[in-house]
Short mmCIF file of C-alpha atoms in Angstrom, two decimals:
data_model
loop_
_atom_site.label_atom_id
_atom_site.label_comp_id
_atom_site.label_asym_id
_atom_site.label_seq_id
_atom_site.Cartn_x
_atom_site.Cartn_y
_atom_site.Cartn_z
CA MET T 1 158.22 -8.08 68.01
CA LYS T 2 161.59 -6.42 67.52
CA ILE T 3 161.82 -3.42 65.19
CA VAL T 4 165.03 -1.92 63.82
CA SER T 5 166.15 1.14 61.89
CA GLY T 6 167.49 0.97 58.35
CA ARG T 7 171.00 1.62 59.64
CA ASP T 8 170.64 -1.21 62.17
CA MET T 9 169.49 -3.59 59.44
CA ALA T 10 172.45 -2.69 57.27
CA GLU T 11 174.81 -3.52 60.14
CA MET T 12 173.09 -6.86 60.75
CA ASP T 13 173.31 -7.68 57.03
CA ARG T 14 177.02 -6.85 57.04
CA TRP T 15 177.66 -8.96 60.14
CA ALA T 16 175.75 -11.94 58.74
CA ILE T 17 177.66 -11.82 55.44
CA GLU T 18 181.16 -10.95 56.65
CA GLU T 19 181.37 -12.59 60.06
CA ARG T 20 178.91 -15.48 59.88
CA ARG T 21 179.80 -16.19 56.24
CA ILE T 22 176.20 -16.38 55.06
CA PRO T 23 176.29 -15.75 51.28
CA GLU T 24 174.62 -12.52 50.21
CA LEU T 25 173.25 -14.45 47.25
CA LEU T 26 171.37 -16.71 49.68
CA LEU T 27 169.91 -13.75 51.59
CA MET T 28 168.75 -12.11 48.36
CA GLU T 29 167.33 -15.41 47.10
CA ASN T 30 165.32 -15.89 50.30
CA ALA T 31 164.07 -12.30 50.22
CA GLY T 32 163.03 -12.37 46.58
CA ARG T 33 161.33 -15.74 46.89
CA ALA T 34 159.29 -14.46 49.86
CA VAL T 35 158.14 -11.50 47.78
CA ALA T 36 157.22 -13.83 44.92
CA ALA T 37 155.21 -16.03 47.28
CA ALA T 38 153.28 -12.99 48.54
CA ALA T 39 152.47 -11.96 44.97
CA TRP T 40 151.51 -15.50 43.92
CA LYS T 41 148.67 -15.56 46.46
CA HIS T 42 146.86 -12.89 44.44
CA LEU T 43 147.09 -14.68 41.09
CA ASN T 44 145.07 -17.34 39.32
CA ARG T 45 145.10 -18.98 35.88
CA GLU T 46 143.00 -16.28 34.24
CA GLN T 47 144.61 -13.31 35.97
CA ASN T 48 148.32 -13.86 36.41
CA GLN T 49 150.07 -10.74 35.15
CA VAL T 50 152.70 -9.25 37.49
CA LEU T 51 154.86 -6.24 36.87
CA ILE T 52 158.01 -5.48 38.81
CA VAL T 53 159.77 -2.11 38.95
CA ALA T 54 163.39 -2.69 39.99
CA GLY T 55 165.99 -0.15 41.01
CA LYS T 56 169.72 -0.66 40.65
CA GLY T 57 170.57 -1.58 44.24
CA ASN T 58 169.96 -4.68 46.34
CA ASN T 59 166.25 -3.87 46.60
CA GLY T 60 166.15 -4.15 42.82
CA GLY T 61 168.08 -7.41 43.13
CA ASP T 62 165.33 -8.77 45.39
CA GLY T 63 162.88 -7.81 42.66
CA LEU T 64 164.91 -9.71 40.05
CA VAL T 65 164.76 -12.85 42.19
CA ALA T 66 160.99 -12.41 42.59
CA ALA T 67 160.65 -12.03 38.80
CA ARG T 68 162.53 -15.28 38.16
CA HIS T 69 160.45 -17.30 40.65
CA LEU T 70 157.12 -15.91 39.46
CA HIS T 71 158.07 -16.62 35.86
CA GLN T 72 159.03 -20.18 36.78
CA TRP T 73 155.70 -20.70 38.56
CA GLY T 74 153.79 -19.63 35.44
CA ALA T 75 153.04 -15.95 36.02
CA ASP T 76 153.08 -13.45 33.16
CA VAL T 77 155.96 -11.24 34.37
CA ARG T 78 156.82 -7.81 33.00
CA LEU T 79 160.07 -6.38 34.41
CA PHE T 80 160.77 -2.63 34.33
CA LEU T 81 164.32 -1.52 35.17
CA LEU T 82 165.27 1.92 36.47
CA CYS T 83 168.84 1.42 35.26
CA ASN T 84 170.66 -0.19 32.38
CA PRO T 85 171.39 -3.84 33.21
CA ASP T 86 175.14 -3.26 33.09
CA GLU T 87 174.80 -0.92 36.07
CA TYR T 88 173.93 -3.77 38.42
CA GLN T 89 176.69 -4.61 40.88
CA ALA T 90 177.76 -7.66 42.88
CA THR T 91 174.88 -9.92 43.92
CA ALA T 92 172.23 -7.95 42.03
CA ARG T 93 174.34 -8.31 38.88
CA GLU T 94 174.54 -12.05 39.38
CA ASN T 95 170.77 -12.25 39.70
CA TRP T 96 170.39 -10.20 36.54
CA SER T 97 172.40 -12.83 34.69
CA PHE T 98 169.88 -15.43 35.88
CA VAL T 99 166.96 -13.31 34.64
CA GLU T 100 168.66 -12.55 31.33
CA SER T 101 168.85 -16.24 30.54
CA THR T 102 165.03 -16.53 30.70
CA ASP T 103 162.42 -15.18 28.30
CA ILE T 104 161.02 -12.67 30.82
CA ARG T 105 159.99 -9.50 29.02
CA TRP T 106 161.92 -6.53 30.35
CA TYR T 107 162.09 -2.81 29.65
CA VAL T 108 164.39 0.02 30.70
CA LEU T 109 162.72 3.20 31.98
CA THR T 110 164.93 5.99 30.64
CA ASP T 111 162.64 8.99 30.06
CA LYS T 112 158.96 9.97 30.15
CA ASN T 113 158.25 8.31 26.82
CA SER T 114 159.55 4.96 28.06
CA PHE T 115 156.92 4.94 30.82
CA TYR T 116 154.05 4.26 28.40
CA PRO T 117 154.35 0.41 28.61
CA LEU T 118 154.52 0.63 32.42
CA LYS T 119 151.33 2.67 32.59
CA LEU T 120 149.57 0.24 30.27
CA CYS T 121 150.65 -2.74 32.37
CA LEU T 122 149.47 -1.03 35.54
CA GLU T 123 145.96 -1.01 34.10
CA THR T 124 145.93 -4.77 33.47
CA ALA T 125 148.37 -6.32 35.98
CA VAL T 126 146.99 -8.02 39.08
CA VAL T 127 150.08 -7.25 41.17
CA ALA T 128 152.75 -4.55 40.95
CA ILE T 129 155.95 -5.05 42.93
CA ASP T 130 157.87 -2.00 44.16
CA ALA T 131 161.54 -3.04 44.22
CA MET T 132 162.94 0.43 43.59
CA LEU T 133 164.49 1.54 46.88
CA GLY T 134 165.03 -0.32 50.13
CA SER T 135 165.76 0.42 53.76
CA GLY T 136 168.71 2.63 52.92
CA PHE T 137 166.48 5.39 51.52
CA GLN T 138 166.50 8.94 52.87
CA GLY T 139 165.51 12.23 51.29
CA SER T 140 163.20 12.58 48.29
CA LEU T 141 162.27 10.69 45.16
CA THR T 142 163.71 12.17 41.99
CA ASP T 143 163.82 11.62 38.23
CA ASN T 144 162.55 8.25 37.03
CA TYR T 145 162.07 6.95 40.57
CA LEU T 146 159.54 9.72 41.15
CA LEU T 147 157.81 9.03 37.82
CA ALA T 148 157.62 5.30 38.58
CA ALA T 149 156.16 5.89 42.03
CA GLU T 150 153.57 8.27 40.61
CA ALA T 151 152.58 5.69 38.00
CA MET T 152 152.26 2.90 40.59
CA ASN T 153 150.11 5.09 42.83
CA LYS T 154 147.73 5.85 39.97
CA GLY T 155 147.55 2.26 38.70
CA LYS T 156 144.93 -0.36 39.53
CA ALA T 157 147.27 -3.20 40.53
CA TRP T 158 147.71 -4.53 44.07
CA VAL T 159 151.04 -2.98 45.09
CA ILE T 160 153.52 -5.03 47.13
CA ALA T 161 156.55 -3.17 48.48
CA VAL T 162 159.88 -4.95 48.87
CA ASP T 163 161.19 -4.33 52.41
CA ILE T 164 159.71 -0.82 52.63
CA PRO T 165 157.67 1.34 50.22
CA SER T 166 159.95 3.47 48.07
CA GLY T 167 160.04 7.00 49.40
CA VAL T 168 159.48 6.09 53.07
CA ASP T 169 162.32 6.78 55.50
CA PRO T 170 163.00 3.47 57.33
CA GLY T 171 164.03 5.20 60.54
CA THR T 172 161.42 7.93 60.97
CA GLY T 173 158.46 6.92 58.80
CA GLN T 174 158.58 10.27 57.01
CA ALA T 175 157.35 9.95 53.43
CA ALA T 176 158.66 11.77 50.37
CA GLU T 177 156.34 13.34 47.86
CA GLU T 178 154.67 10.56 45.86
CA ALA T 179 156.07 7.81 48.07
CA VAL T 180 154.61 4.48 47.01
CA HIS T 181 151.26 3.57 48.55
CA ALA T 182 151.57 -0.18 49.03
CA ARG T 183 148.71 -2.48 49.90
CA GLU T 184 151.20 -4.92 51.36
CA THR T 185 154.85 -4.78 52.41
CA VAL T 186 157.13 -7.80 52.68
CA THR T 187 159.99 -6.82 54.97
CA PHE T 188 163.00 -8.93 55.84
CA ALA T 189 164.32 -10.33 59.13
CA TYR T 190 162.85 -7.58 61.34
CA GLY T 191 160.28 -4.85 60.94
CA LYS T 192 161.67 -1.42 60.09
CA ARG T 193 160.66 1.53 62.25
CA GLY T 194 159.36 3.49 59.30
CA LEU T 195 156.74 0.82 58.64
CA TYR T 196 155.17 1.38 62.05
CA MET T 197 155.37 5.18 62.28
CA TYR T 198 153.01 7.50 60.42
CA PRO T 199 152.91 8.44 57.61
CA GLY T 200 155.05 5.40 56.69
CA ARG T 201 152.58 3.09 58.43
CA PHE T 202 149.86 4.41 56.12
CA HIS T 203 152.03 3.80 53.03
CA ALA T 204 153.01 0.26 54.07
CA GLY T 205 149.61 -1.39 54.16
CA GLN T 206 149.69 -4.89 55.65
CA VAL T 207 153.21 -5.67 56.85
CA ARG T 208 154.63 -9.20 56.63
CA VAL T 209 157.97 -9.88 58.35
CA VAL T 210 159.76 -12.84 56.75
CA ASP T 211 162.85 -14.79 57.78
CA ILE T 212 165.71 -14.70 55.25
CA SER T 213 168.28 -16.65 57.32
CA ILE T 214 169.91 -13.81 59.25
CA PRO T 215 170.87 -15.38 62.61
CA LYS T 216 168.94 -14.11 65.61
CA GLU T 217 172.28 -13.29 67.26
CA ALA T 218 172.47 -10.34 64.87
CA LEU T 219 170.31 -8.38 67.31
CA GLU T 220 173.18 -8.52 69.79
CA ARG T 221 175.10 -6.22 67.44
CA LEU T 222 172.69 -3.43 68.29
CA GLU T 223 172.77 -1.28 71.38
CA ARG T 224 169.01 -1.68 71.61
CA ALA T 225 166.02 -2.65 69.49
CA THR T 226 162.59 -1.09 69.41
CA GLU T 227 159.59 -3.13 70.57
CA TRP T 228 156.26 -3.27 68.73
CA VAL T 229 153.55 -3.15 71.41
CA ASP T 230 150.69 -5.46 70.46
CA ALA T 231 148.41 -7.78 72.41
CA ASP T 232 151.01 -10.54 72.64
CA PHE T 233 153.57 -8.13 74.05
CA VAL T 234 151.35 -6.62 76.78
CA LEU T 235 149.47 -9.75 77.82
CA PRO T 236 152.15 -10.78 80.38
CA LEU T 237 151.85 -7.31 81.96
CA LEU T 238 148.17 -7.71 82.83
CA GLN T 239 148.12 -8.77 86.46
CA GLN T 240 146.02 -11.58 87.87
CA ILE T 241 143.21 -10.73 90.31
CA PRO T 242 143.41 -12.72 93.57
CA PRO T 243 139.97 -13.89 94.75
CA ASP T 244 140.53 -12.45 98.24
CA SER T 245 141.55 -8.97 97.05
CA HIS T 246 139.95 -5.71 98.21
CA LYS T 247 140.18 -2.05 97.27
CA GLY T 248 143.36 -1.63 99.28
CA SER T 249 145.00 -4.33 97.18
CA TYR T 250 145.01 -2.15 94.07
CA GLY T 251 146.62 1.07 95.20
CA HIS T 252 145.60 4.66 95.86
CA VAL T 253 146.20 7.46 93.35
CA LEU T 254 146.37 11.14 94.32
CA THR T 255 145.23 13.27 91.38
CA VAL T 256 146.13 16.97 91.57
CA ALA T 257 144.21 18.59 88.76
CA GLY T 258 141.66 21.12 87.59
CA SER T 259 141.18 24.87 87.55
CA LEU T 260 138.34 27.25 86.74
CA GLY T 261 136.80 26.03 83.48
CA MET T 262 138.89 22.83 83.53
CA THR T 263 137.20 20.64 86.12
CA GLY T 264 136.41 18.15 83.37
CA ALA T 265 140.10 17.25 83.04
CA ALA T 266 140.27 16.34 86.73
CA MET T 267 137.11 14.26 86.45
CA LEU T 268 138.25 12.39 83.34
CA ALA T 269 141.66 11.58 84.80
CA SER T 270 140.31 10.31 88.10
CA ARG T 271 137.51 8.33 86.47
CA ALA T 272 140.11 6.66 84.24
CA VAL T 273 142.10 5.77 87.37
CA LEU T 274 139.23 3.66 88.65
CA ARG T 275 138.24 2.33 85.23
CA SER T 276 141.82 1.05 84.86
CA GLY T 277 141.63 -0.94 88.06
CA ALA T 278 143.08 1.19 90.87
CA GLY T 279 141.31 0.65 94.18
CA LEU T 280 141.10 4.25 95.36
CA VAL T 281 141.52 7.77 94.01
CA THR T 282 141.59 11.13 95.73
CA THR T 283 141.08 14.15 93.50
CA ALA T 284 142.72 17.31 94.86
CA VAL T 285 141.38 20.53 93.30
CA PRO T 286 141.14 24.24 94.12
CA ASP T 287 138.83 24.79 97.11
CA SER T 288 135.97 26.47 95.20
CA LEU T 289 135.77 23.53 92.76
CA ALA T 290 135.76 20.73 95.34
CA ASP T 291 131.98 20.57 95.82
CA CYS T 292 131.47 20.23 92.06
CA ILE T 293 133.87 17.28 91.88
CA ASP T 294 132.47 15.71 95.04
CA LEU T 295 128.91 15.71 93.70
CA ALA T 296 129.76 14.61 90.16
CA PHE T 297 132.29 11.88 90.95
CA THR T 298 130.72 9.81 93.69
CA GLU T 299 133.14 6.89 93.42
CA GLY T 300 136.18 8.98 94.37
CA MET T 301 137.30 11.10 97.31
CA THR T 302 137.86 14.84 97.02
CA LEU T 303 140.38 17.16 98.64
CA ALA T 304 140.01 20.95 98.63
CA LEU T 305 143.34 22.76 98.20
CA PRO T 306 144.20 26.41 99.03
CA GLU T 307 143.44 28.94 96.30
CA GLU T 308 145.21 32.07 95.07
CA LYS T 309 141.88 33.19 93.65
CA ALA T 310 138.67 31.33 92.94
CA GLY T 311 139.43 28.25 90.86
CA PHE T 312 143.23 28.59 90.90
CA LEU T 313 145.69 26.95 93.30
CA SER T 314 147.94 28.98 95.55
CA ALA T 315 151.56 28.10 96.19
CA GLU T 316 150.51 26.97 99.69
CA ALA T 317 148.85 23.92 98.10
CA GLY T 318 152.24 22.19 97.79
CA LYS T 319 152.52 21.47 101.52
CA GLU T 320 149.03 19.97 101.67
CA ILE T 321 149.68 17.78 98.63
CA LEU T 322 152.77 16.33 100.29
CA GLU T 323 150.93 15.81 103.56
CA ILE T 324 147.90 14.08 102.04
CA GLY T 325 150.17 12.10 99.74
CA LYS T 326 152.07 10.30 102.47
CA ASP T 327 149.86 7.22 102.25
CA LYS T 328 149.23 7.36 98.49
CA ASP T 329 151.04 5.13 95.99
CA VAL T 330 151.40 7.44 93.03
CA LEU T 331 150.88 11.10 92.18
CA LEU T 332 149.11 12.25 89.03
CA ILE T 333 149.59 15.98 88.60
CA GLY T 334 148.65 18.34 85.82
CA PRO T 335 145.35 17.58 84.04
CA GLY T 336 143.51 20.90 83.84
CA LEU T 337 145.99 22.77 86.06
CA ALA T 338 146.27 26.45 85.22
CA ARG T 339 149.38 27.89 83.61
CA THR T 340 150.37 30.18 86.48
CA ASP T 341 153.49 30.99 88.47
CA GLU T 342 151.87 29.22 91.43
CA THR T 343 151.67 25.97 89.48
CA VAL T 344 155.42 26.15 88.82
CA LEU T 345 156.10 26.72 92.53
CA ILE T 346 153.81 23.83 93.51
CA LEU T 347 155.57 21.40 91.19
CA GLU T 348 158.97 22.54 92.40
CA GLU T 349 158.04 21.92 96.04
CA VAL T 350 156.12 18.68 95.53
CA LEU T 351 158.40 16.89 93.08
CA SER T 352 161.56 17.74 95.02
CA SER T 353 160.16 15.78 97.99
CA TRP T 354 157.89 13.16 96.39
CA THR T 355 159.90 9.93 96.37
CA LYS T 356 157.27 7.70 94.77
CA PRO T 357 156.41 7.64 91.04
CA ALA T 358 154.69 10.73 89.66
CA VAL T 359 152.80 11.07 86.37
CA VAL T 360 153.06 14.61 84.98
CA ASP T 361 150.59 15.76 82.33
CA ALA T 362 149.17 18.91 80.71
CA GLY T 363 149.55 21.90 83.09
CA GLY T 364 152.28 20.03 84.93
CA LEU T 365 154.27 19.69 81.71
CA TRP T 366 153.83 23.40 81.04
CA ALA T 367 155.28 24.11 84.50
CA LEU T 368 158.26 21.83 83.85
CA ALA T 369 158.97 23.71 80.62
CA GLN T 370 159.17 26.94 82.61
CA ASN T 371 161.76 25.47 84.97
CA LYS T 372 163.37 22.28 83.68
CA ASP T 373 165.47 21.95 86.80
CA ILE T 374 162.30 20.72 88.53
CA ALA T 375 162.45 17.49 86.56
CA VAL T 376 166.17 17.06 87.02
CA ALA T 377 165.86 17.56 90.80
CA ALA T 378 162.80 15.33 91.25
CA ALA T 379 163.15 12.91 94.16
CA GLY T 380 161.13 10.14 92.49
CA LEU T 381 160.78 8.70 89.01
CA LEU T 382 158.74 10.89 86.67
CA VAL T 383 156.50 9.70 83.87
CA LEU T 384 155.90 12.53 81.41
CA THR T 385 152.99 12.33 78.95
CA PRO T 386 153.41 15.13 76.38
CA HIS T 387 151.84 15.62 72.98
CA PRO T 388 154.26 16.97 70.30
CA GLY T 389 153.68 20.62 71.23
CA GLU T 390 154.37 19.98 74.92
CA LEU T 391 157.49 17.97 74.12
CA ALA T 392 158.65 20.77 71.83
CA ARG T 393 158.49 23.22 74.76
CA LEU T 394 160.47 20.83 76.93
CA LEU T 395 163.16 20.42 74.26
CA ASP T 396 163.19 24.05 73.06
CA THR T 397 162.14 23.23 69.53
CA THR T 398 158.94 23.14 67.46
CA ALA T 399 156.22 20.53 67.11
CA GLU T 400 157.09 20.27 63.42
CA GLU T 401 160.66 19.27 64.29
CA ILE T 402 159.43 16.74 66.83
CA GLN T 403 157.21 15.12 64.22
CA LYS T 404 160.08 14.79 61.73
CA ASP T 405 161.75 12.21 63.98
CA ARG T 406 159.49 11.26 66.86
CA CYS T 407 161.70 8.34 67.91
CA ALA T 408 164.78 10.51 68.33
CA ALA T 409 162.81 13.20 70.16
CA VAL T 410 161.21 10.92 72.74
CA CYS T 411 164.52 9.15 73.44
CA LYS T 412 166.28 12.49 73.85
CA ALA T 413 163.67 13.68 76.36
CA ALA T 414 163.81 10.44 78.35
CA GLU T 415 167.58 10.75 78.65
CA GLU T 416 167.63 14.49 79.33
CA PHE T 417 165.01 14.38 82.09
CA ALA T 418 165.88 10.89 83.41
CA ALA T 419 162.19 10.09 83.01
CA ILE T 420 159.87 7.73 81.23
CA VAL T 421 158.36 9.73 78.39
CA VAL T 422 155.14 8.95 76.53
CA LEU T 423 154.93 10.90 73.27
CA LYS T 424 151.25 10.90 72.35
CA GLY T 425 149.94 10.80 68.79
CA ALA T 426 149.43 8.29 66.02
CA SER T 427 151.72 5.37 66.93
CA THR T 428 152.30 6.65 70.47
CA LEU T 429 155.87 6.13 71.68
CA ILE T 430 157.25 5.23 75.09
CA ALA T 431 160.93 5.68 75.97
CA ASP T 432 162.88 5.15 79.17
CA PRO T 433 166.18 6.73 80.32
CA ALA T 434 168.13 3.60 79.28
CA GLY T 435 167.14 4.20 75.66
CA ASN T 436 164.54 1.45 75.33
CA LEU T 437 161.81 2.43 72.88
CA TYR T 438 158.29 1.08 72.37
CA ILE T 439 155.88 1.78 69.50
CA ASN T 440 152.20 1.26 70.23
CA SER T 441 149.99 -0.61 67.79
CA THR T 442 146.54 0.51 68.95
CA GLY T 443 144.52 3.70 68.70
CA GLY T 444 143.28 5.91 65.91
CA PRO T 445 141.01 8.83 65.05
CA ALA T 446 138.50 8.02 67.80
CA LEU T 447 141.09 9.30 70.31
CA ALA T 448 141.35 12.69 68.60
CA THR T 449 139.03 14.37 71.07
CA ALA T 450 139.39 16.75 74.01
CA GLY T 451 140.25 14.99 77.26
CA SER T 452 141.66 11.83 75.70
CA GLY T 453 145.09 12.61 77.15
CA ASP T 454 143.60 13.02 80.63
CA VAL T 455 142.15 9.53 80.36
CA LEU T 456 145.55 8.12 79.36
CA ALA T 457 147.25 9.84 82.30
CA GLY T 458 144.69 8.37 84.70
CA ALA T 459 145.09 4.88 83.27
CA LEU T 460 148.85 5.09 83.58
CA ALA T 461 148.72 6.25 87.21
CA ALA T 462 146.30 3.42 88.04
CA LEU T 463 148.57 0.72 86.66
CA ILE T 464 151.53 2.06 88.64
CA ALA T 465 149.35 2.11 91.75
CA ARG T 466 148.49 -1.54 91.13
CA GLY T 467 152.19 -2.36 91.37
CA LEU T 468 153.49 -2.44 87.81
CA PRO T 469 156.96 -0.95 87.24
CA PRO T 470 156.40 2.53 85.76
CA CYS T 471 157.74 1.69 82.28
CA ASP T 472 155.60 -1.45 82.06
CA ALA T 473 152.64 0.58 83.30
CA ALA T 474 153.22 3.17 80.59
CA VAL T 475 153.41 0.52 77.85
CA LEU T 476 150.26 -1.27 79.04
CA ALA T 477 148.32 1.96 79.63
CA VAL T 478 149.07 3.26 76.15
CA TYR T 479 148.01 -0.05 74.61
CA LEU T 480 144.76 -0.24 76.63
CA HIS T 481 143.92 3.42 75.99
CA GLY T 482 144.42 2.91 72.26
CA ARG T 483 142.42 -0.30 72.26
CA ALA T 484 139.59 1.41 74.17
CA GLY T 485 139.53 4.00 71.38
CA ASP T 486 139.43 1.21 68.79
CA LEU T 487 136.48 -0.44 70.55
CA LEU T 488 134.68 2.89 70.71
CA LYS T 489 135.25 3.30 66.98
CA GLU T 490 133.87 -0.18 66.30
CA ASP T 491 130.68 0.70 68.17
CA LYS T 492 130.16 4.35 67.22
CA GLY T 493 132.51 5.19 64.37
CA SER T 494 135.51 7.50 64.16
CA ARG T 495 133.60 10.76 64.67
CA GLY T 496 131.93 12.24 67.71
CA GLY T 497 133.25 9.94 70.42
CA LEU T 498 133.94 11.48 73.82
CA ALA T 499 136.94 11.05 76.09
CA GLY T 500 134.62 9.90 78.87
CA GLU T 501 133.45 7.12 76.58
CA VAL T 502 137.07 6.06 76.01
CA ALA T 503 137.39 5.68 79.78
CA GLU T 504 134.26 3.51 79.84
CA TYR T 505 135.83 1.13 77.31
CA LEU T 506 139.01 0.59 79.35
CA PRO T 507 137.55 -2.38 81.29
CA LEU T 508 136.49 -3.96 77.98
CA ALA T 509 140.01 -3.54 76.62
CA MET T 510 141.37 -5.35 79.67
CA LYS T 511 138.72 -8.05 79.42
CA GLU T 512 139.69 -8.63 75.79
CA LEU T 513 143.29 -9.22 76.83
CA GLU T 514 142.24 -11.61 79.59
CA CYS T 515 140.39 -13.73 77.03
CA LEU T 516 143.44 -14.25 74.80
#
């Protein structure tokens, strides 16, 4: 499913109206009627009161259309305006004239005292429709818009947002203080990014995308659209399994990982490689840790690398990694690697000569942040898997700034490092150097546990080894990893799950896709 920003949607609206000559009145009519239909599903003969809070822009105009249809269908409609009716402009003004000719009860919210009827209605209404602000919103809620949002959030009615909950930024998903908490959002033509990015995703509730007659060619006006990664999107990426296949058919991953006290990261990553369907994995660790890995991970092969001191790689390890990697399909480097000068030197030597895809995680990302020229000079395509703090180091900013606009940050990193970048977190993002962006639908609190990122890195490396193009592998791995977390949550709840258990659910996540 295609997702757009608020700015993109405004451009598509303009193109449809000005160049394709589709009347704005028709677009508003279709939008408002769709909102009315969503509200109508919650009503019955005994309980049919609906209140609508309408702003003065086109979002308010959509609300006016919804009010007219609901009134015509027999609902008890109460309309609350955040402006004087004479402030409506253009198409919204025309729709006000239609409402004015009916006997719909309407009120103007001018000051705190005028909010008393709204608060009373919110205690008795079945549905409350938020038609205050649309996909052009940025900043914060103020004055009567803030008071109205506060009242709706405290009320008992089922809240339906028109296009996007008021107070949610349509491009970033950032939410203003007291942004509306909708139970349902009816959005028009295409989903808006802010509805699928937290905290906006939390405020949106169930999202319904409805057609309002904007031609599909409108997407061609955009440089690119964002993709929503759900089961339907990733299903074509899941490869078929030939009946005559063998372990060599599914690729060999070289995992360079681990240090003293961090052998678990190496184990989790390599176990996830096999649980995600790769045929073979070799785990390369500091020499003194090799026996531990060899005994604990019987399904994989182990390589002992030169040490600077017990449990920490020496710079000499780079040559051995390149030598052993000649017949491997993909390199996974970083889980559990120590933050040392030697790690930086190893990455510089290995990535400058490694011509196949390489997945860089954890300690590897730290090393790249120390010398960003390593990424720029890499001989092969890199797939970087940072969390917000790691991406902040790579972009010389803070995690807080990254979180303010995750989409912009991940796209910037993908372009700057000519790499595929996976920005982990709620609604994990994947971006490629061409500017394509993907928002993942799966995952949740069950993944908020130590080692979860190592499992994702292993899954991603496995799918590349199996022959998927690296960007497709990243998209599918993120989906499967999130779905494995969802399945773990279904079985054991949101608390106390282990990253190793997430890895164990990866085959079930793939099986679920196969059964669609």
